[in-house]
Short mmCIF file of C-alpha atoms in Angstrom, two decimals:
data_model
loop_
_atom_site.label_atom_id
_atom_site.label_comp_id
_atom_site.label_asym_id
_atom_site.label_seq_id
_atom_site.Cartn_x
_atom_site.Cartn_y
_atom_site.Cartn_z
CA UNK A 1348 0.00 0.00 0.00
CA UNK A 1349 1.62 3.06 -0.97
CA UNK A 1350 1.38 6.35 0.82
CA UNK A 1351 -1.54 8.67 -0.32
CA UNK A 1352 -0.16 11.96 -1.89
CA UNK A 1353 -2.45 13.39 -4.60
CA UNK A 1354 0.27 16.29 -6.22
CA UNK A 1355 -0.87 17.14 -9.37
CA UNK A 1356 -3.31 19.97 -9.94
CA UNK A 1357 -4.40 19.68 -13.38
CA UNK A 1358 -7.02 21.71 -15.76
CA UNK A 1359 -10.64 20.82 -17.50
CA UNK A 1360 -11.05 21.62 -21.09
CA UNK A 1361 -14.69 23.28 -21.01
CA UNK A 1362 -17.57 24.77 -18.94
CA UNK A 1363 -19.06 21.01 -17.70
CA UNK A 1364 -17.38 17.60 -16.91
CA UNK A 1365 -17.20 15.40 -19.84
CA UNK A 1366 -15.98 11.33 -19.29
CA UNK A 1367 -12.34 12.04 -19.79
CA UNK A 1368 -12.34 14.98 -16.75
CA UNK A 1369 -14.19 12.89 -14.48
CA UNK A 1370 -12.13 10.06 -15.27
CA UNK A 1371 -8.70 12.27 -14.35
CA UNK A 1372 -10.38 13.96 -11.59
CA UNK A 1373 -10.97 10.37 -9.70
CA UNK A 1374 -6.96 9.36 -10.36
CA UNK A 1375 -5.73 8.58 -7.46
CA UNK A 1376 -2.61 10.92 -7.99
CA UNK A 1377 -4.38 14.07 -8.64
CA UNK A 1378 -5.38 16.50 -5.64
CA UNK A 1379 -6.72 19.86 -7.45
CA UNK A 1380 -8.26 21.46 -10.53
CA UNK A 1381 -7.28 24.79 -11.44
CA UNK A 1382 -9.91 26.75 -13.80
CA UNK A 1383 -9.50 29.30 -16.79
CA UNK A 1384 -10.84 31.62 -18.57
CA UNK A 1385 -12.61 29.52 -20.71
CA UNK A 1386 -14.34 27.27 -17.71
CA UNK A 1387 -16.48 30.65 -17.60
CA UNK A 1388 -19.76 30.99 -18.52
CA UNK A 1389 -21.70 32.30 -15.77
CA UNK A 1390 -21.84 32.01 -11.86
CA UNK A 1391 -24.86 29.53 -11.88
CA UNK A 1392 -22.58 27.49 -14.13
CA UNK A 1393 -19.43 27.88 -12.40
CA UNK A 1394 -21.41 26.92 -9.09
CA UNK A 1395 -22.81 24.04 -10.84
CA UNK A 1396 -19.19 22.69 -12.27
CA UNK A 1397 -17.50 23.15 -8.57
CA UNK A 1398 -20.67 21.40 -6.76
CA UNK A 1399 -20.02 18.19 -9.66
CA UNK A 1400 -16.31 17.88 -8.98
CA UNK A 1401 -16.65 18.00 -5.31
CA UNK A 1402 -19.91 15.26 -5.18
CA UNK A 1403 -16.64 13.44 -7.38
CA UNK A 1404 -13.98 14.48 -5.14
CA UNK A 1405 -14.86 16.27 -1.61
CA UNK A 1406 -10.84 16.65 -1.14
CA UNK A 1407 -10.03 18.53 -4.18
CA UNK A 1408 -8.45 21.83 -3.87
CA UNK A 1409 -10.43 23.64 -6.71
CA UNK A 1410 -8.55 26.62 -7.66
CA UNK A 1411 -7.98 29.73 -9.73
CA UNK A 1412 -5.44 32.52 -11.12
CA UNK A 1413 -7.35 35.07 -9.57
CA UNK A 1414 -5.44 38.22 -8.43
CA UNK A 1415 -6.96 41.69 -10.56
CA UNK A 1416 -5.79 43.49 -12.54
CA UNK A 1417 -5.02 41.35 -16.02
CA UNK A 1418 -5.39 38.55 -14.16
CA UNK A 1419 -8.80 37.97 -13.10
CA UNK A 1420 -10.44 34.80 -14.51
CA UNK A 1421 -13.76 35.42 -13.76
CA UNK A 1422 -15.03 39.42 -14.96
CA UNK A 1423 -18.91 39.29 -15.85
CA UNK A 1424 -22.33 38.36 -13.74
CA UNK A 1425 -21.46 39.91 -10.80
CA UNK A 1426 -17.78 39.40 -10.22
CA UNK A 1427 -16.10 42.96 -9.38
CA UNK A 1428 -12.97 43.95 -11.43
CA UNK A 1429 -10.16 44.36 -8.72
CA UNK A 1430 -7.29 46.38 -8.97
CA UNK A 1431 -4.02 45.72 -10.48
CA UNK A 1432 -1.88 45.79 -7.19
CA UNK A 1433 0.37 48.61 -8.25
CA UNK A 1434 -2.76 50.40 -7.62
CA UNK A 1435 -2.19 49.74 -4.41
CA UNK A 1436 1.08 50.47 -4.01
CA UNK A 1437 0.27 54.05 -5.66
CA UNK A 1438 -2.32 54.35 -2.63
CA UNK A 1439 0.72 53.60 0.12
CA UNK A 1440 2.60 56.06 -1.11
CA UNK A 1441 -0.26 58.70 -0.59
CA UNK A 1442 -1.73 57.39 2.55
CA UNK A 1443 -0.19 54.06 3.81
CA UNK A 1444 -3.00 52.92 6.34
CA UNK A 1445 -5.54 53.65 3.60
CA UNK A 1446 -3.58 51.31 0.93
CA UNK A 1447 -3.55 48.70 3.89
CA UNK A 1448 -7.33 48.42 4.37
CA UNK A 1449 -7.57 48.91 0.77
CA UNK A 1450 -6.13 45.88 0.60
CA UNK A 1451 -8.02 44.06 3.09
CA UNK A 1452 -11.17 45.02 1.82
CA UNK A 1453 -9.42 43.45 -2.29
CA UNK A 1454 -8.52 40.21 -0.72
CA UNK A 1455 -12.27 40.09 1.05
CA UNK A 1456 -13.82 40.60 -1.87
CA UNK A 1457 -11.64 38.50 -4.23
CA UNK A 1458 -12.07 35.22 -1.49
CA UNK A 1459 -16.01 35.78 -0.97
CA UNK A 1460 -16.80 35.75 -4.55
CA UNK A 1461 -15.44 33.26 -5.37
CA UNK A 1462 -16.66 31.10 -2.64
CA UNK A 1463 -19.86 32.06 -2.89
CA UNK A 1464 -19.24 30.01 -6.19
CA UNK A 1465 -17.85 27.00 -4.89
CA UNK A 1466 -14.17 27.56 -5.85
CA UNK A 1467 -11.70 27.04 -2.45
CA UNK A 1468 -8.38 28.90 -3.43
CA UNK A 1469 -6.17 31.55 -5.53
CA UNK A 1470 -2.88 31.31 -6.52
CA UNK A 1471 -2.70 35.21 -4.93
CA UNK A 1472 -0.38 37.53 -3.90
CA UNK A 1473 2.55 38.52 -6.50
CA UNK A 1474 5.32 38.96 -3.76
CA UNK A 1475 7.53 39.59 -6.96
CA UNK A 1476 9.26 43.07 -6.72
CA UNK A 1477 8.50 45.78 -9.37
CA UNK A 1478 11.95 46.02 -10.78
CA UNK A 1479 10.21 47.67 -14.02
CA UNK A 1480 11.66 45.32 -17.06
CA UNK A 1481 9.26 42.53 -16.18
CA UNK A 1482 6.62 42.43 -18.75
CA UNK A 1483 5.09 39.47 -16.83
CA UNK A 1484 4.76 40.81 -13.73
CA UNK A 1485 4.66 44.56 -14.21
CA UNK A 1486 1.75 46.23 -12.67
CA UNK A 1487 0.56 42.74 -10.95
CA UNK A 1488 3.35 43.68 -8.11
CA UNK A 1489 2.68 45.86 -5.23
CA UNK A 1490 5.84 47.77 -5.67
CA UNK A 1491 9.75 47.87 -5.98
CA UNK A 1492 10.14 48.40 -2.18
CA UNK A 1493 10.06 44.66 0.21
CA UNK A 1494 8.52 46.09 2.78
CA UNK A 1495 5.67 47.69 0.93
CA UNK A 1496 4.97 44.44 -0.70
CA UNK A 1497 5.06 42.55 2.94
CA UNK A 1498 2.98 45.33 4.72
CA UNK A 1499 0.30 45.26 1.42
CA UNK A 1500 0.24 41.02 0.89
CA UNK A 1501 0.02 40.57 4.32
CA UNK A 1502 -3.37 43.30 4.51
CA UNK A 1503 -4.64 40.95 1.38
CA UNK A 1504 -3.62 37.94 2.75
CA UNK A 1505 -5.51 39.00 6.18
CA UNK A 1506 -8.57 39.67 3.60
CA UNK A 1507 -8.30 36.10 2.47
CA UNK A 1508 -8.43 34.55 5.49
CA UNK A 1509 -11.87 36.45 6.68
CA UNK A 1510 -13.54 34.82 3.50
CA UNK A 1511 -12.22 31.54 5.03
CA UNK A 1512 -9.42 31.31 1.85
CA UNK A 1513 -5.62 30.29 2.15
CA UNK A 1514 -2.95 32.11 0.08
CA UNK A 1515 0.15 31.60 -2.36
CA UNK A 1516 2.57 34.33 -2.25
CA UNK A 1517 5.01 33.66 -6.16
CA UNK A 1518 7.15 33.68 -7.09
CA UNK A 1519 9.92 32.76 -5.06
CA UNK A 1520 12.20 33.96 -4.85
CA UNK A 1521 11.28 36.94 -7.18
CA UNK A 1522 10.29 36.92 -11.21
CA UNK A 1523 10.41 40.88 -11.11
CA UNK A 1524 13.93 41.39 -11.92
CA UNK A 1525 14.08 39.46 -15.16
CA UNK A 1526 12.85 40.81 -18.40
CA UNK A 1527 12.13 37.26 -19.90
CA UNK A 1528 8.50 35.77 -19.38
CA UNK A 1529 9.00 32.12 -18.33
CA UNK A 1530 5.68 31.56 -19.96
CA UNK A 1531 7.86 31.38 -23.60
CA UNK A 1532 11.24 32.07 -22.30
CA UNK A 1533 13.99 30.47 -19.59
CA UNK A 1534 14.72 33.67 -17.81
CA UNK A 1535 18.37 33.88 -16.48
CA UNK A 1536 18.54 35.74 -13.09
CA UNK A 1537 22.59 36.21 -12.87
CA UNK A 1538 22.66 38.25 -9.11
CA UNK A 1539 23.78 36.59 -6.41
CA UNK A 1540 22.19 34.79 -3.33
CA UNK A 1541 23.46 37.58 -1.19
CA UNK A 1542 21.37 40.08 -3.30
CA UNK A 1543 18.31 37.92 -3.78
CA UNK A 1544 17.81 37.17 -0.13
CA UNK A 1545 18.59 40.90 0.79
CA UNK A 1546 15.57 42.58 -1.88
CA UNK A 1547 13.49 39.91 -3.57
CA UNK A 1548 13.36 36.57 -1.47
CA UNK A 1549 12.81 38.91 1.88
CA UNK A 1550 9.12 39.11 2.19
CA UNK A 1551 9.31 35.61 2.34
CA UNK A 1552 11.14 35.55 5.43
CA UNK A 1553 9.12 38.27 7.03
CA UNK A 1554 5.44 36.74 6.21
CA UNK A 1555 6.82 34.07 8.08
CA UNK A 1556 3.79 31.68 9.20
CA UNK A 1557 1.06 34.10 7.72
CA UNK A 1558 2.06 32.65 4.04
CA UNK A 1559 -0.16 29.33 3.37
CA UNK A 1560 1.79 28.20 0.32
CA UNK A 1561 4.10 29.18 -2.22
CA UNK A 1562 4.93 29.13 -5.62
CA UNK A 1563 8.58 29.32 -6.74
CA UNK A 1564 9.50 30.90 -10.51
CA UNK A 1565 10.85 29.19 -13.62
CA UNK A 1566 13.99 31.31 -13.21
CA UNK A 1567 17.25 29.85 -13.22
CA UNK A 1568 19.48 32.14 -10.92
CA UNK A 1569 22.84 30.46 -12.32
CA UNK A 1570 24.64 31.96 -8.93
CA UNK A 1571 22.76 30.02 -6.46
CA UNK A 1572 21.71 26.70 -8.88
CA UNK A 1573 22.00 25.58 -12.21
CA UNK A 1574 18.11 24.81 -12.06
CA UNK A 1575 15.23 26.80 -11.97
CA UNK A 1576 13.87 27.52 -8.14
CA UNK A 1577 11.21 25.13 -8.97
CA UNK A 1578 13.29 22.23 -9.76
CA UNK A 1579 15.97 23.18 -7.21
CA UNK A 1580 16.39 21.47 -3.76
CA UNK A 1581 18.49 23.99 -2.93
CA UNK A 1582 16.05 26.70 -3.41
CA UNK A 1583 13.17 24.60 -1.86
CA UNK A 1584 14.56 22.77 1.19
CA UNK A 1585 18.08 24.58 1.96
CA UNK A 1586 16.45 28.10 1.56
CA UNK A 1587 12.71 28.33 1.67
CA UNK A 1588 12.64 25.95 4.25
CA UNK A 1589 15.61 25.66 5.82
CA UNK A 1590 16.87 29.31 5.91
CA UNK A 1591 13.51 31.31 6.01
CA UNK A 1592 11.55 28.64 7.78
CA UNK A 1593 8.54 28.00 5.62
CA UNK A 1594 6.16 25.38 6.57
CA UNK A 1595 3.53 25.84 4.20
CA UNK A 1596 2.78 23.72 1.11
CA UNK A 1597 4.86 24.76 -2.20
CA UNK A 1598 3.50 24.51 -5.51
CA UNK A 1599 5.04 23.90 -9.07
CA UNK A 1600 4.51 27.00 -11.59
CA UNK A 1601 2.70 24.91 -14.31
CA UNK A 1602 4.85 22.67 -16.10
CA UNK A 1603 3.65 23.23 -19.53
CA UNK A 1604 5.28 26.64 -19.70
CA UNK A 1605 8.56 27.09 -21.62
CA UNK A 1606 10.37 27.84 -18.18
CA UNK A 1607 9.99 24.72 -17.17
CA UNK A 1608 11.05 22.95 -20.36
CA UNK A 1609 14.76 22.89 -19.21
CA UNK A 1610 13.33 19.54 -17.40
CA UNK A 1611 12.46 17.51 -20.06
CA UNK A 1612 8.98 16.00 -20.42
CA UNK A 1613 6.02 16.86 -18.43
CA UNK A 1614 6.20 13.99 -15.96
CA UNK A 1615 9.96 14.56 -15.67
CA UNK A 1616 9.34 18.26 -14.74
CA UNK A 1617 6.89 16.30 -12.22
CA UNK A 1618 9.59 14.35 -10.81
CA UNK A 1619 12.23 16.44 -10.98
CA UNK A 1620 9.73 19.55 -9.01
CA UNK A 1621 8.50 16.92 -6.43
CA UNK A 1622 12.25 15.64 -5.89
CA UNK A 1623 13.30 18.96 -5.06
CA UNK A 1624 10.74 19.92 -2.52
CA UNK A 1625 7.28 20.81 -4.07
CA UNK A 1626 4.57 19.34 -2.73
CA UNK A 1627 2.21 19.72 -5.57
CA UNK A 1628 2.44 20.21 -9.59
CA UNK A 1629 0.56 22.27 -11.80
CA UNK A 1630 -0.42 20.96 -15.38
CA UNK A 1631 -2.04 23.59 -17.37
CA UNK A 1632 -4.11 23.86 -20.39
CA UNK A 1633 -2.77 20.29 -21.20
CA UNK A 1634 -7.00 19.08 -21.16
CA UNK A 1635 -7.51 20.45 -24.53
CA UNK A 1636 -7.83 18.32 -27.89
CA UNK A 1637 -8.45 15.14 -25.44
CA UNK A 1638 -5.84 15.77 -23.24
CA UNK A 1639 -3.27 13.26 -23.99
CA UNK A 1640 -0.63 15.66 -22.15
CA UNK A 1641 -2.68 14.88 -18.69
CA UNK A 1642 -3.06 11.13 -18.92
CA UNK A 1643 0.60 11.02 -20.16
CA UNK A 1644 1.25 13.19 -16.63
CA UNK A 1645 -0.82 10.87 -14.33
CA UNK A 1646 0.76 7.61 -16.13
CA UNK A 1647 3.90 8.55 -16.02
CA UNK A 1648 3.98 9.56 -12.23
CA UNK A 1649 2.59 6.64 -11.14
CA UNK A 1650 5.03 4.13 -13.06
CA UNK A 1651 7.76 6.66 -11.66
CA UNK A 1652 6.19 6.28 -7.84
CA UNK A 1653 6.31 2.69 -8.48
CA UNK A 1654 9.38 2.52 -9.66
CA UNK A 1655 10.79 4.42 -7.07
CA UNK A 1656 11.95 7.44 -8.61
CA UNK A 1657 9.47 9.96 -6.45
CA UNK A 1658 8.37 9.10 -2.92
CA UNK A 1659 4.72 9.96 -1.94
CA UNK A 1660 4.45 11.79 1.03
CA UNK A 1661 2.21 11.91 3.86
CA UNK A 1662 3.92 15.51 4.94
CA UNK A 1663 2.91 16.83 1.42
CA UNK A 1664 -0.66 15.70 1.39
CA UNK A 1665 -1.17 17.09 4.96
CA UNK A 1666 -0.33 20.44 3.17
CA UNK A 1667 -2.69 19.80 0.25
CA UNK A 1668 -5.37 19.07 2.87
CA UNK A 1669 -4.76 21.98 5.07
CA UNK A 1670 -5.23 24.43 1.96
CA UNK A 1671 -8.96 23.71 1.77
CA UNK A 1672 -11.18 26.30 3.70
CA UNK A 1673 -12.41 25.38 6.96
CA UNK A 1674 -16.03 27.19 6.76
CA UNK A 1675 -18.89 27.13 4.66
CA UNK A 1676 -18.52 29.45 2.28
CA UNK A 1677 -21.96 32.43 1.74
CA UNK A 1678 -23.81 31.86 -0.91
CA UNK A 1679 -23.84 34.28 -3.36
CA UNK A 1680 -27.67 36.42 -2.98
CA UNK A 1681 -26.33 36.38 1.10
CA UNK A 1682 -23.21 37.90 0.27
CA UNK A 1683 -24.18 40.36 -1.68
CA UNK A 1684 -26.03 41.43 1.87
CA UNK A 1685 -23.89 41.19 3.94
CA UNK A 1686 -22.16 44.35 5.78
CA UNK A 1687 -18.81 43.37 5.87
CA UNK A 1688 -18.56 42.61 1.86
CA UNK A 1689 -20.37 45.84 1.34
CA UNK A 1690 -18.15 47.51 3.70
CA UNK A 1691 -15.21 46.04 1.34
CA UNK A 1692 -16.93 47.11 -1.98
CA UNK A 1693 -16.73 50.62 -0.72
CA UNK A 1694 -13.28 50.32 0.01
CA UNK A 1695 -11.59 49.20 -3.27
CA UNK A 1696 -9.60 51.84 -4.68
#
């Protein structure tokens, strides 16, 4: 009997379950779904799609790229269109305590909305710096200062966690210096450890037990490793969780994108991530045309697991489990009600 450790979070290629989702949904090996764009039709429908994979799957963590701005999955019937957070960085530097419950009030609203509709979790906050050449990250970062970006995640993280939702703070140890989009591109990050840990990596360290998970960058910081952080045990283990002391669960950026690539195939990206410290893997937009890609994934992890070439762990799953809100979540006509959501709405820069 092998240990149960469900890693990969994986994607669905439309707006209902077809065979082939619920099929991949029941593996054994996988422990989320993360949702798109184009799993969007409407909130009844997006209600109805979470409430069929958890009668499937109670456990799964069902999640979402959901952070304003230009990325914001979900932007019609109802939802409200946050604020890229270099809006709220612009606010600090006006009136600090105002940005704070500015933020509060975006994380409130971002977690409550989308609980209302059944999803648990977003991959939310960019703790990535605003260096300025980052195309990728840009105006989704708080700011080029560390300790606005602490003092402002930390407000939306606390806004999370009153909608009953955990948080992922990416991606470590900062994608904001690079000009290269890992999306098509193996960014090269040539500073050294010295400098990452004293600007990028250091809200890391000083969100301390508040973070929930993280998500480390397809970077490859040639100084510190020859591999991306997210295939690097010396990234993972030595420094996230040896030197800065994080406990939570980390997640794989999604192996699909050309960052990752420097692995090999998909489920050797899988192993390699998991080998190095990650607790869970993101497959993205793999579902489509049949989703060979996924079933490839799930195959190939489990004749690797049985082969011995990645050990489950019960340590990992723990951390999966723990991500999954606590509380019943309001439904939607209630929240839209109720006095502290309001009291957010009226907040939002």
């Amino acid at each position: 009997m092998t240990t149960p450790h469900a890693p990969v979070v994986l994607d669905i290629a439309g707006t209902t379950l077809g065979d082939d989702d619920r099929r991949r949904l029941d593996h054994p090996l996988t422990g989320g779904v993360i949702f798109f764009a184009r799993n969007w039709v409407s909130r009844q429908q997006l209600t109805e799609l979470c409430g069929e994979i958890k009668s499937l799957r109670p456990d799964l963590l069902i999640c979402v790229d959901h952070e304003g701005g230009r990325v914001q999955r979900f932007r019609t019937d109802g939802f409200t269109h946050l604020p890229p957070m270099r809006e709220l960085g612009e606010l600090w530097m006006k009136d600090a305590l105002a940005a704070t419950d500015a933020a509060t009030a975006c994380g409130y609203v971002l977690a409550s909305e989308l609980r209302a509709c059944g999803v648990d979790f977003s991959f939310t906050p960019v703790l990535d710096l605003d260096w300025g050449p980052s195309g990728v990250i840009g105006d989704r970062a708080f700011h080029a200062d560390a300790r606005v970006v602490t003092m402002l995640a930390k407000s939306l993280m606390h806004g999370l966690l009153l909608a009953g939702m955990h948080n992922c703070g990416k991606h470590f140890p900062g994608h904001g210096f690079v000009a290269a989009d890992s999306h098509v591109d193996v960014p090269v990050d040539k500073r050294s450890l010295k400098a990452i840990l004293a600007d990028d990596a250091q809200p890391y360290g000083w969100l301390g037990g508040a973070l929930s998970s993280v998500m480390p960058a397809h970077v490859i910081y040639p100084k510190v490793d020859a591999a991306p952080a997210g295939f690097s045990a010396r990234w993972l283990k030595a420094i996230l969780r040896g030197r800065l002391g994080f406990a939570g669960a980390i997640f794989s950026d999604d192996l699909s994108m050309e960052g990752a690539s420097v692995a090999g195939s998909h489920t050797e990206g899988a192993i390699a991530a998991l080998n190095a410290g990650c607790d869970l893997v993101l497959l993205c937009n793999q579902s489509l045309n049949g989703g060979a890609p996924v079933d490839e994934l799930l195959d190939g992890l489990t004749a690797a697991r049985d082969a011995g070439r990645w050990q489950p762990s019960e340590a990992s799953e723990a951390r999966r489990l723990d991500l999954l809100p606590q509380s019943a979540p309001l439904p939607w006509d209630e929240l839209m009600r109720q006095p502290a959501y309001l009291q957010a709405l009226a907040k939002l820069p």
